[in-house]
Short mmCIF file of C-alpha atoms in Angstrom, two decimals:
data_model
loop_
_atom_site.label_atom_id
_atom_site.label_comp_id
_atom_site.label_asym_id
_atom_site.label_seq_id
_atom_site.Cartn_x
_atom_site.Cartn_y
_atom_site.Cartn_z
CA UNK N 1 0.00 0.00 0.00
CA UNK N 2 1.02 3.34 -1.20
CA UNK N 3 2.79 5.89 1.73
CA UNK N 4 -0.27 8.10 2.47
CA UNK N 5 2.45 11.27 3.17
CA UNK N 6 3.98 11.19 -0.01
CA UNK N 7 2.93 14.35 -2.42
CA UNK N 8 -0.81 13.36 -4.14
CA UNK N 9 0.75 14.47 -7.38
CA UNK N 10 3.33 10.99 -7.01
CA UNK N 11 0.48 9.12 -6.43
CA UNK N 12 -2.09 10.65 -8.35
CA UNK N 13 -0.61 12.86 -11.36
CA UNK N 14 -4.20 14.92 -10.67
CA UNK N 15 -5.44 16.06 -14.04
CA UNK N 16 -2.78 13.88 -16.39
CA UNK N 17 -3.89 10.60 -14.63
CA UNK N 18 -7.27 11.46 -15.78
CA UNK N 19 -6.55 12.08 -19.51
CA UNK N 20 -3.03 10.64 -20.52
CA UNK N 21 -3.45 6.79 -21.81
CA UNK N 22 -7.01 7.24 -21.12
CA UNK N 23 -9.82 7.74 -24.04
CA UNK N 24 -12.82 7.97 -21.28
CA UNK N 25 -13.23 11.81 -21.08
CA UNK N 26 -12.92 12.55 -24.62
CA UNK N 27 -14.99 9.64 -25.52
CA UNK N 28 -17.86 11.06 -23.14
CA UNK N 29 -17.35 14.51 -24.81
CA UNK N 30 -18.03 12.97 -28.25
CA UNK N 31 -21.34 11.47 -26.93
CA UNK N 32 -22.36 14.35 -25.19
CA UNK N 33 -22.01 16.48 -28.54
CA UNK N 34 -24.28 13.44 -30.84
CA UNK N 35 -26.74 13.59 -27.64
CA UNK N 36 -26.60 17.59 -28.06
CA UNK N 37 -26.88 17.79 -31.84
CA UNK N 38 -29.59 14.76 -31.93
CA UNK N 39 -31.68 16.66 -29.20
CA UNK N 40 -31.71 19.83 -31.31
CA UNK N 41 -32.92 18.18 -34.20
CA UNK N 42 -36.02 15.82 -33.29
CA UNK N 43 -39.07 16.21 -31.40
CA UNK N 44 -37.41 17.48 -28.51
CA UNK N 45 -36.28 20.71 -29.98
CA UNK N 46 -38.55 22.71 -28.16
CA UNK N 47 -37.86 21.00 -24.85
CA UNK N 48 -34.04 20.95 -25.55
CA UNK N 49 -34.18 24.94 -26.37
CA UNK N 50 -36.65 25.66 -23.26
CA UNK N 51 -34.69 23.95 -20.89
CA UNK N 52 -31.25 25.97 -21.59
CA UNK N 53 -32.48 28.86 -22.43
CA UNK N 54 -36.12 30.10 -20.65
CA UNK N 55 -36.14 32.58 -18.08
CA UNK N 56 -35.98 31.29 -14.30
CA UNK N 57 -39.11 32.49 -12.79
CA UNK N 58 -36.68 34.17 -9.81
CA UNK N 59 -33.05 34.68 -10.19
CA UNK N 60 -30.36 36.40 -8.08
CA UNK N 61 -28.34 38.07 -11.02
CA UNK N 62 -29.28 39.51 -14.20
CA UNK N 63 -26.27 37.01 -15.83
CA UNK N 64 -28.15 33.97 -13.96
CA UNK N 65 -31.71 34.00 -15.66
CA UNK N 66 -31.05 30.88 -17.15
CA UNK N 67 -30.07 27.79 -16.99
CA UNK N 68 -27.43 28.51 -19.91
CA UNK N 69 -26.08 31.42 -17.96
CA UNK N 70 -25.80 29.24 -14.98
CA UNK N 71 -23.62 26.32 -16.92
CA UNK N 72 -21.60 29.23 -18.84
CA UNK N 73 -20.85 31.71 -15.94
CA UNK N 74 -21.13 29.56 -12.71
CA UNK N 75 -20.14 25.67 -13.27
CA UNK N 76 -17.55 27.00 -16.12
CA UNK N 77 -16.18 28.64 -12.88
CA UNK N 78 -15.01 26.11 -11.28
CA UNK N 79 -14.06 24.61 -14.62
CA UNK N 80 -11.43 27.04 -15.02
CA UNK N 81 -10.73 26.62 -11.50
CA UNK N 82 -9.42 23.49 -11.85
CA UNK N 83 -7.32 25.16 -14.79
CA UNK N 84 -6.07 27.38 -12.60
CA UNK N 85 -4.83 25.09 -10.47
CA UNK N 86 -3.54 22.95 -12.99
CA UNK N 87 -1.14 26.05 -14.74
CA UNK N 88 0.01 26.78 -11.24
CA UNK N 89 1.36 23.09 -10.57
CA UNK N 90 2.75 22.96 -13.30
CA UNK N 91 4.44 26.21 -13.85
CA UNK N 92 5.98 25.86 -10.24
CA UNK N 93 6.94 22.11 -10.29
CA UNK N 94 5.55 20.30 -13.13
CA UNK N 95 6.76 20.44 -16.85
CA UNK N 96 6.61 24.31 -17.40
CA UNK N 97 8.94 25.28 -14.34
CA UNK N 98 12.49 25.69 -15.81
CA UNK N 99 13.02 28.00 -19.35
CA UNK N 100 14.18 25.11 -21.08
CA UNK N 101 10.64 23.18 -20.79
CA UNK N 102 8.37 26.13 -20.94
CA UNK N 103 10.29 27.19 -24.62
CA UNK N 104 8.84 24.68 -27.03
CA UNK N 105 5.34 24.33 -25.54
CA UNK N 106 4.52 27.99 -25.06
CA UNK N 107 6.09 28.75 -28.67
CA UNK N 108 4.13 26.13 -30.10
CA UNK N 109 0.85 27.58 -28.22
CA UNK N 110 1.30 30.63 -29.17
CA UNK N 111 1.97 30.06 -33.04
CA UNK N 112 -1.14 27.52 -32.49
CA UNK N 113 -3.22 30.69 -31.36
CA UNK N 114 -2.01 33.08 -34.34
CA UNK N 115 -2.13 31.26 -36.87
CA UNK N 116 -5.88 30.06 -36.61
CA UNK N 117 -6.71 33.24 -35.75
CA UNK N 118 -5.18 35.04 -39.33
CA UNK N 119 -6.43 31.78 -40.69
CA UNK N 120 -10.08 33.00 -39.49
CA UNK N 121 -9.58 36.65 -40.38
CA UNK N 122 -8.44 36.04 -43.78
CA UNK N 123 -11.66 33.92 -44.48
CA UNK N 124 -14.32 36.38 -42.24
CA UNK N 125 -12.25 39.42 -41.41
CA UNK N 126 -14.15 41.16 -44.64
CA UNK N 127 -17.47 41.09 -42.54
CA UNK N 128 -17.03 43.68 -39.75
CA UNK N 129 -19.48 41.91 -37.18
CA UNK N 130 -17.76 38.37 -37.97
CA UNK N 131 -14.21 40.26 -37.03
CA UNK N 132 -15.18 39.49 -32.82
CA UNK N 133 -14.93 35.67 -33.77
CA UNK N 134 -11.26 35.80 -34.28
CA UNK N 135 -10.45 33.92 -31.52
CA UNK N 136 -13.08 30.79 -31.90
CA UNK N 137 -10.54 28.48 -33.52
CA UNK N 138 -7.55 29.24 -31.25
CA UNK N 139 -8.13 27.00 -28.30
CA UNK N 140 -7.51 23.23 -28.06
CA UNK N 141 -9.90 20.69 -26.19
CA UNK N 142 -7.34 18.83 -23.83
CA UNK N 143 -10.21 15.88 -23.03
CA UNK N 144 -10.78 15.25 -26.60
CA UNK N 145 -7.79 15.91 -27.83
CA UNK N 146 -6.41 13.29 -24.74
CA UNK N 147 -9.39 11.23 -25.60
CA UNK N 148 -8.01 10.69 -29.03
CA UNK N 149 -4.91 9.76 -28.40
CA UNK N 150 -6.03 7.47 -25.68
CA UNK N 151 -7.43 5.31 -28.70
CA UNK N 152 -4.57 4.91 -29.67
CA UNK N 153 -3.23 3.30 -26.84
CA UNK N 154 0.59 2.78 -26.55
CA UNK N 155 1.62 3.78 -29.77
CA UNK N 156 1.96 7.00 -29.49
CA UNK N 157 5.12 8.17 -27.86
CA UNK N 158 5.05 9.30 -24.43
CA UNK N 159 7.23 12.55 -25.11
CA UNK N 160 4.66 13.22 -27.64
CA UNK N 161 1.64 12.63 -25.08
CA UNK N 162 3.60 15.13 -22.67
CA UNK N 163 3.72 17.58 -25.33
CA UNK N 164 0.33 17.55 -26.13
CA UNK N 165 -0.84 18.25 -22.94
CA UNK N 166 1.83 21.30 -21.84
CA UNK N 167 0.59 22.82 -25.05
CA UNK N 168 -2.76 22.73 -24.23
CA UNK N 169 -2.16 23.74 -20.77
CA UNK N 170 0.02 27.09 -22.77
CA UNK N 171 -3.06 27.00 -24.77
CA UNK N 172 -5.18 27.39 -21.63
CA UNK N 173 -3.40 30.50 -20.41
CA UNK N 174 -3.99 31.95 -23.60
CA UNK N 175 -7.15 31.49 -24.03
CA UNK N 176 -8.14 32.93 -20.19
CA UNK N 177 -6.08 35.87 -21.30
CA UNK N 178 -7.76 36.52 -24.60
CA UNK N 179 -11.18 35.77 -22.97
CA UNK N 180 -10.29 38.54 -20.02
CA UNK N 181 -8.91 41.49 -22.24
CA UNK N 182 -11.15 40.98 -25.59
CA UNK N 183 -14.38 39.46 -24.66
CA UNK N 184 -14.96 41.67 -21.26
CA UNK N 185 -17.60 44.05 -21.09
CA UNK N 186 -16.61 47.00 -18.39
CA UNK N 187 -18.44 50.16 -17.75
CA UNK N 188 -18.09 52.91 -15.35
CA UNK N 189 -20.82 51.70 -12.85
CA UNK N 190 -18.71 48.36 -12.72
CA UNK N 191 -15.36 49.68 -12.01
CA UNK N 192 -16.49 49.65 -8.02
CA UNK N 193 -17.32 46.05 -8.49
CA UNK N 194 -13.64 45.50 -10.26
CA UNK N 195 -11.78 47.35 -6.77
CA UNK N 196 -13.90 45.07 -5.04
CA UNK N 197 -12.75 41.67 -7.09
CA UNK N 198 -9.00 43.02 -6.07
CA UNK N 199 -9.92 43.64 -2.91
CA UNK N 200 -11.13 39.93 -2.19
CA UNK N 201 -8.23 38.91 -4.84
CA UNK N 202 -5.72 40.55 -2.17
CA UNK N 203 -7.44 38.96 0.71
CA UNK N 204 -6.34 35.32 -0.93
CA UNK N 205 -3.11 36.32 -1.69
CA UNK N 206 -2.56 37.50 2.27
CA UNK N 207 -4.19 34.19 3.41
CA UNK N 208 -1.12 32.58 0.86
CA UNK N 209 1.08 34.43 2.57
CA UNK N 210 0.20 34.29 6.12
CA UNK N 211 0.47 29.92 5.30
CA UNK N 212 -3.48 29.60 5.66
CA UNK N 213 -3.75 25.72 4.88
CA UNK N 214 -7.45 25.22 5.98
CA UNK N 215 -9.80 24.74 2.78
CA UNK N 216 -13.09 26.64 3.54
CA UNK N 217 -11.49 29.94 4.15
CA UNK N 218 -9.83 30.15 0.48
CA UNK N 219 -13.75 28.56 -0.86
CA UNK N 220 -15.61 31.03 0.90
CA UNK N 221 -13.19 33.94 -0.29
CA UNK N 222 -13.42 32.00 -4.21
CA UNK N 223 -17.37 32.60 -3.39
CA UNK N 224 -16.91 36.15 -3.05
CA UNK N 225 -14.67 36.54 -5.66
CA UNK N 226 -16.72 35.09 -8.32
CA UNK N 227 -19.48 37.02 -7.16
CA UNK N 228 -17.78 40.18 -7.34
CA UNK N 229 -16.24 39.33 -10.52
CA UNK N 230 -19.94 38.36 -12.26
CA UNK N 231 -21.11 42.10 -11.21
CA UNK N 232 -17.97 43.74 -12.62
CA UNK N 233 -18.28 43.04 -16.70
CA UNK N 234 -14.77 40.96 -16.59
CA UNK N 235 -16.56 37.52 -17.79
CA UNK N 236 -17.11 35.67 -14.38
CA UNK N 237 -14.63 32.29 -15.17
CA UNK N 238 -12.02 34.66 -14.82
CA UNK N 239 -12.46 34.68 -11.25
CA UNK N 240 -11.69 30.73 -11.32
CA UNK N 241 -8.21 31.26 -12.81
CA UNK N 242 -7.48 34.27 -10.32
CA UNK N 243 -8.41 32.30 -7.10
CA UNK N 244 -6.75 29.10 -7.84
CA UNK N 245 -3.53 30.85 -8.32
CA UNK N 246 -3.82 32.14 -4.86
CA UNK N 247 -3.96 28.05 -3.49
CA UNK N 248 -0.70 28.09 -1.67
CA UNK N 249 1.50 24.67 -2.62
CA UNK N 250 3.36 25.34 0.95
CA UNK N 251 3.23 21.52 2.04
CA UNK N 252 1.36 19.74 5.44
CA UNK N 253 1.66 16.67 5.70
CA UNK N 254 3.44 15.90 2.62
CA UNK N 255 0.78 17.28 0.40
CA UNK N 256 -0.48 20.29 -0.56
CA UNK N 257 -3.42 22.49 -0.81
CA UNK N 258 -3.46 22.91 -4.17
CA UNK N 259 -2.77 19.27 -4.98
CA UNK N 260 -5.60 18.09 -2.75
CA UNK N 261 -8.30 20.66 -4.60
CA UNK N 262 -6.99 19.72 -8.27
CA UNK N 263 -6.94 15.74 -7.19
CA UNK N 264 -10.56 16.74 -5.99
CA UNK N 265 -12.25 18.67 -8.37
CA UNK N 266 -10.67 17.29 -11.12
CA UNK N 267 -12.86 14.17 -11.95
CA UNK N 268 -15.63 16.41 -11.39
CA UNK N 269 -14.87 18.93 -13.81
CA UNK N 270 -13.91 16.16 -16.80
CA UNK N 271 -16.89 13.59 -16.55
CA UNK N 272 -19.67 16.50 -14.60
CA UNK N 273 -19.44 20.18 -15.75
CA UNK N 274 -17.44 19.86 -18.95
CA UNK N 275 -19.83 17.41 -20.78
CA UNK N 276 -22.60 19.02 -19.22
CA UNK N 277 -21.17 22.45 -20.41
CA UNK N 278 -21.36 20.54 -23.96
CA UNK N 279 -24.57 19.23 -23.96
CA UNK N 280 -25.60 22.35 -23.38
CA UNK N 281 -24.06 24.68 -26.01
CA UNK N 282 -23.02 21.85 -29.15
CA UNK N 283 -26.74 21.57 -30.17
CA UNK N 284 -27.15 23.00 -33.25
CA UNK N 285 -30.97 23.30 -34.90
CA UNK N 286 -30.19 22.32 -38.73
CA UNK N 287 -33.27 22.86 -40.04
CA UNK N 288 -32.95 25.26 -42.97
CA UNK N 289 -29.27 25.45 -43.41
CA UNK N 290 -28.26 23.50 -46.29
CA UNK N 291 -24.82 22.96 -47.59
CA UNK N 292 -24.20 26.12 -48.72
CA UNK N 293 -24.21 27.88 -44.92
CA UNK N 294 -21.73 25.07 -44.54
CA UNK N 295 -19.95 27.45 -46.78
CA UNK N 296 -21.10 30.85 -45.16
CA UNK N 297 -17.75 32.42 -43.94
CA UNK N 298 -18.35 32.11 -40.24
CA UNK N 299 -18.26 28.13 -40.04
CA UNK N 300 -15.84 27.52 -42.63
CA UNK N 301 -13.17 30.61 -41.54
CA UNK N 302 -13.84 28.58 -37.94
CA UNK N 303 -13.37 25.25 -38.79
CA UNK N 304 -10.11 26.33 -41.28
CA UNK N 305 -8.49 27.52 -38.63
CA UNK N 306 -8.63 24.44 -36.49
CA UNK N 307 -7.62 22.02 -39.39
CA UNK N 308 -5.19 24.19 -41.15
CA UNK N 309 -4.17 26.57 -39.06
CA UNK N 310 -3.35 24.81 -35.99
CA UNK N 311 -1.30 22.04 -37.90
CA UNK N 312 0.18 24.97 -39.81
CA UNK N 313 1.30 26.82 -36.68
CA UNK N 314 1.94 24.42 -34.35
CA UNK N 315 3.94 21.87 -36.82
CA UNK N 316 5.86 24.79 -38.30
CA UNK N 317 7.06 26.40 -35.11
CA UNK N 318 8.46 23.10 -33.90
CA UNK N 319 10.02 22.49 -37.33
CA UNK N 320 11.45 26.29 -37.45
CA UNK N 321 12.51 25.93 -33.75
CA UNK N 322 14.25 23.10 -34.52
CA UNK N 323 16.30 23.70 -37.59
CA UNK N 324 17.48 27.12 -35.71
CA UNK N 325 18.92 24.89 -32.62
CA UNK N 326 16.23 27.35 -30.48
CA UNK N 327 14.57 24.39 -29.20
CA UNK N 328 14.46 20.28 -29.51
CA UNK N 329 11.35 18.41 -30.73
CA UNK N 330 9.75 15.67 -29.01
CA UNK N 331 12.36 13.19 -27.92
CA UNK N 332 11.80 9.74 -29.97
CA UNK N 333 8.96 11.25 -32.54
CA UNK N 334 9.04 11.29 -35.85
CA UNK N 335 8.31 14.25 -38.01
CA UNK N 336 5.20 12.81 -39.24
CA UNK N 337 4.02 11.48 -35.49
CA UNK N 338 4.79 15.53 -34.60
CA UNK N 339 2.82 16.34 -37.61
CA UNK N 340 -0.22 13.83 -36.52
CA UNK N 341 -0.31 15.46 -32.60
CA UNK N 342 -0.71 19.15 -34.41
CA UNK N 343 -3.09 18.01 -36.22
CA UNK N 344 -4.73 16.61 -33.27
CA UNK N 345 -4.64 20.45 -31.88
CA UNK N 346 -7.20 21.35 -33.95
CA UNK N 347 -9.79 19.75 -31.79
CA UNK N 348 -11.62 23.13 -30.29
CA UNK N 349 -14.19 21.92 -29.00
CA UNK N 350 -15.25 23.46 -25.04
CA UNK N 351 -13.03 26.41 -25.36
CA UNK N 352 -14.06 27.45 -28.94
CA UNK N 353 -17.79 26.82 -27.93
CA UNK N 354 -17.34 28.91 -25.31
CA UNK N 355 -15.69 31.88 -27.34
CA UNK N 356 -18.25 31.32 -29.44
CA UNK N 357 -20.92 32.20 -27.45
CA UNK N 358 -18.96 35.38 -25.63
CA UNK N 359 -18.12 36.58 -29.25
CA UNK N 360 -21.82 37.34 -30.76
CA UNK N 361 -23.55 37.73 -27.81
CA UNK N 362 -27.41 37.67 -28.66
CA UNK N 363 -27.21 36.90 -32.65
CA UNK N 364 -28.19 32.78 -32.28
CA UNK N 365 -27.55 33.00 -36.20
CA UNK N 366 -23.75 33.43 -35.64
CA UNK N 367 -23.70 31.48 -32.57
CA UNK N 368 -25.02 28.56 -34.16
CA UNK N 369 -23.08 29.09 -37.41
CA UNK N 370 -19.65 29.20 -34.73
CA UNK N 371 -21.02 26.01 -33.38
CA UNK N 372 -21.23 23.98 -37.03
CA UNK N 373 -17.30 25.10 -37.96
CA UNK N 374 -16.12 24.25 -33.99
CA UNK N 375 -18.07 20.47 -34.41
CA UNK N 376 -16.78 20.65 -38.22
CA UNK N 377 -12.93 21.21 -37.65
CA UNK N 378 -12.88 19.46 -34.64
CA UNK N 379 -14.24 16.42 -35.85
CA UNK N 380 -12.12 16.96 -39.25
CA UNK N 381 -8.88 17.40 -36.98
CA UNK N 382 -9.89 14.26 -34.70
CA UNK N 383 -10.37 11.98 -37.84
CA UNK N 384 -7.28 13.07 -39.38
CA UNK N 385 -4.83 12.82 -36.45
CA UNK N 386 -6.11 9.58 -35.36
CA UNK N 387 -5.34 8.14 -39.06
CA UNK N 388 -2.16 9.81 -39.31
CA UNK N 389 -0.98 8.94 -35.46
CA UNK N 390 -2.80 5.28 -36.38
CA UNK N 391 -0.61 4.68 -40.17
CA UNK N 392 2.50 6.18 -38.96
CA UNK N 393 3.31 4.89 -35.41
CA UNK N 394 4.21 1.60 -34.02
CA UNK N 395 3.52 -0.32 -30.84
CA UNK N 396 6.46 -0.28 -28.58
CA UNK N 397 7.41 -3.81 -29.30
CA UNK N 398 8.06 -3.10 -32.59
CA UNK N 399 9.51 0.16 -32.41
CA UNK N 400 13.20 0.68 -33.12
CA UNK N 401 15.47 2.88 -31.51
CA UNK N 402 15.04 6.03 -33.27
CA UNK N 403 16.72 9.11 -33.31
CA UNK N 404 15.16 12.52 -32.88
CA UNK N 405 13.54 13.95 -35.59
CA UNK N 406 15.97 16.81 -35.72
#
């Protein structure tokens, strides 16, 4: 039986145990988005639309009058929560902590983000009100994405696997960032309600300090923060990310605070408010749009940028990177297993929905036509990673000491 004092991320490995090797959350996603789309588009439309998206008789907050606003601005919370506290681990003791790691995944991550996003523009940037969508196609699903590769069992390299999921953690940071400074509403009457987010924000960071290790003080504090941060225009999942970096890692006991919230919430968040975040915003009413909306430029600038602009800008940046000597690929991947995993970055699934929706707030036309390119490219970029990763790699067994790709 294992120590109970040594570190939960030894035993555990929180949020990679959950998706590395294993195809279960990314699986469940994919169900959760046929359930969604197959909801939208029988008998049950009307119940499937009323259910999301009528008003609640009473509600607290003029951004909780629904059930959709519930799922998008409170469980998505604690969804990037567990983010939060995922980035932090990792930047202070996981794979992002020295320069040397952190070089190839945030370059990668950040090319991955770019390059969809002129992808997108060059496609839609001639329609002014399309312009806010710029962002949809820059984020990468780690469940699915995991999911995918999980499929493929032991084939795929485990450098590879590791790469894939610091790039998507990169990815995450981005995509907080992009959702905080470009997709945040703030007027005058809400700057009190901002002073008061830093106030409560400053609060967590003194209980950090001070060694606070008890769990309900930083929870209720989170609470107040969020609630704060929902009144304040800054969209309220930013107040996740904020809090969890104030979860001190100081250890007790062996383990930490931090460890024992992301080992916690962590299930929770991949098989609870993610695919119920899905169900919830993949459905998609097709009746009346025929092929040719397929080819409106909203879905197909969308799903462009996740097939072709994320290989493009991932795949290049590690090629570039590694011609220059800046930084070395993948240990013991091929170019074309490299080429398969950034193809396999394309899958944009609960972060692009979720852009989606914050980028054409209250036009369902554009919402919905976001929604057909994010399930388009995503599935695209699933099919076509799996079949590369599946054709070009081998099962360890068989696999021959190779050299780096470089």
């Amino acid at each position: 039986m294992a120590d109970n004092k040594l570190p939960l991320r030894s035993v555990f490995a929180p949020v990679r145990a959950l998706f590395v090797g294993d195809a279960s959350a990314g699986i469940l996603l994919i169900l959760v988005a046929a359930a969604a789309m197959l909801a939208a588009n029988s008998t049950l439309a009307g119940e499937y639309d009323a259910l999301f998206n009528n008003t609640f008789a009473w509600y607290p907050h003029e951004k909780l009058k629904s059930l959709h606003y519930v799922i998008n601005d409170g469980l998505m919370a604690i969804f990037f929560f567990v983010v939060g506290l995922e980035v932090k681990r990792e930047v202070v003791c996981g794979q992002l902590a020295t320069p040397e790691q952190r070089r190839l995944p945030v370059l990668a991550a950040v090319a991955g983000m770019l390059v969809p996003a002129a992808v997108y523009l060059v496609i839609a940037g001639g329609e002014p009100q399309l312009i806010r969508g710029w962002a949809i196609p820059a984020a990468t699903d780690i469940a699915f994405a995991m999911g995918v590769l999980g499929l493929l069992g032991s084939r795929v390299p485990a450098s590879l696997r590791l790469f894939l999921l610091t790039v998507a953690i990169v990815d995450d940071i981005g995509a907080v960032l992009v959702i905080a400074i470009f997709y945040s509403e703030i007027g005058s009457q809400e700057l009190m309600w901002i002073v008061a987010s830093l106030v409560v924000l400053g609060g967590m960071i003194a209980m950090n300090r001070a060694q606070v290790s008890r769990t309900w003080p930083y929870i209720v504090a989170a609470l107040l923060l969020w609630v704060c941060v929902l009144s304040s225009g800054v969209h309220a999942t930013i107040a996740g990310v904020a809090a969890a970096l104030t979860i001190p890692m100081h250890r007790k006991d062996g383990n930490s605070l931090l460890e024992k919230l992301e080992h916690g919430l962590a299930p929770w968040s991949a098989y609870a408010i993610v695919p119920i975040f899905g169900f919830a915003n993949a459905g998609v009413n097709l009746s009346g749009i025929g092929m040719d909306k397929m080819l409106d430029p909203l879905p197909l600038a969308v799903a462009a940028g996740l097939v072709v602009g994320k290989q493009l800008g991932i795949f290049s940046c590690i090629f570039i990177a590694a011609k220059i000597g800046f930084a070395k690929p993948p240990k013991g991947a091929s170019w074309t297993e490299i080429w398969g995993i950034s193809i396999l970055c394309g899958i944009g699934f609960t972060m692009s929905l979720f852009i989606g929706e914050l980028a054409f707030p209250g036009y369902r036309l554009l919402i919905d036509e976001a929604k057909i390119g994010i399930l388009a490219g995503s599935v695209i970029s699933a099919v076509l990673g799996y079949v590369v990763l599946r054709l070009t790699t081998t099962h360890p067994n068989d696999r021959t000491a190779e050299s780096d790709p470089a």
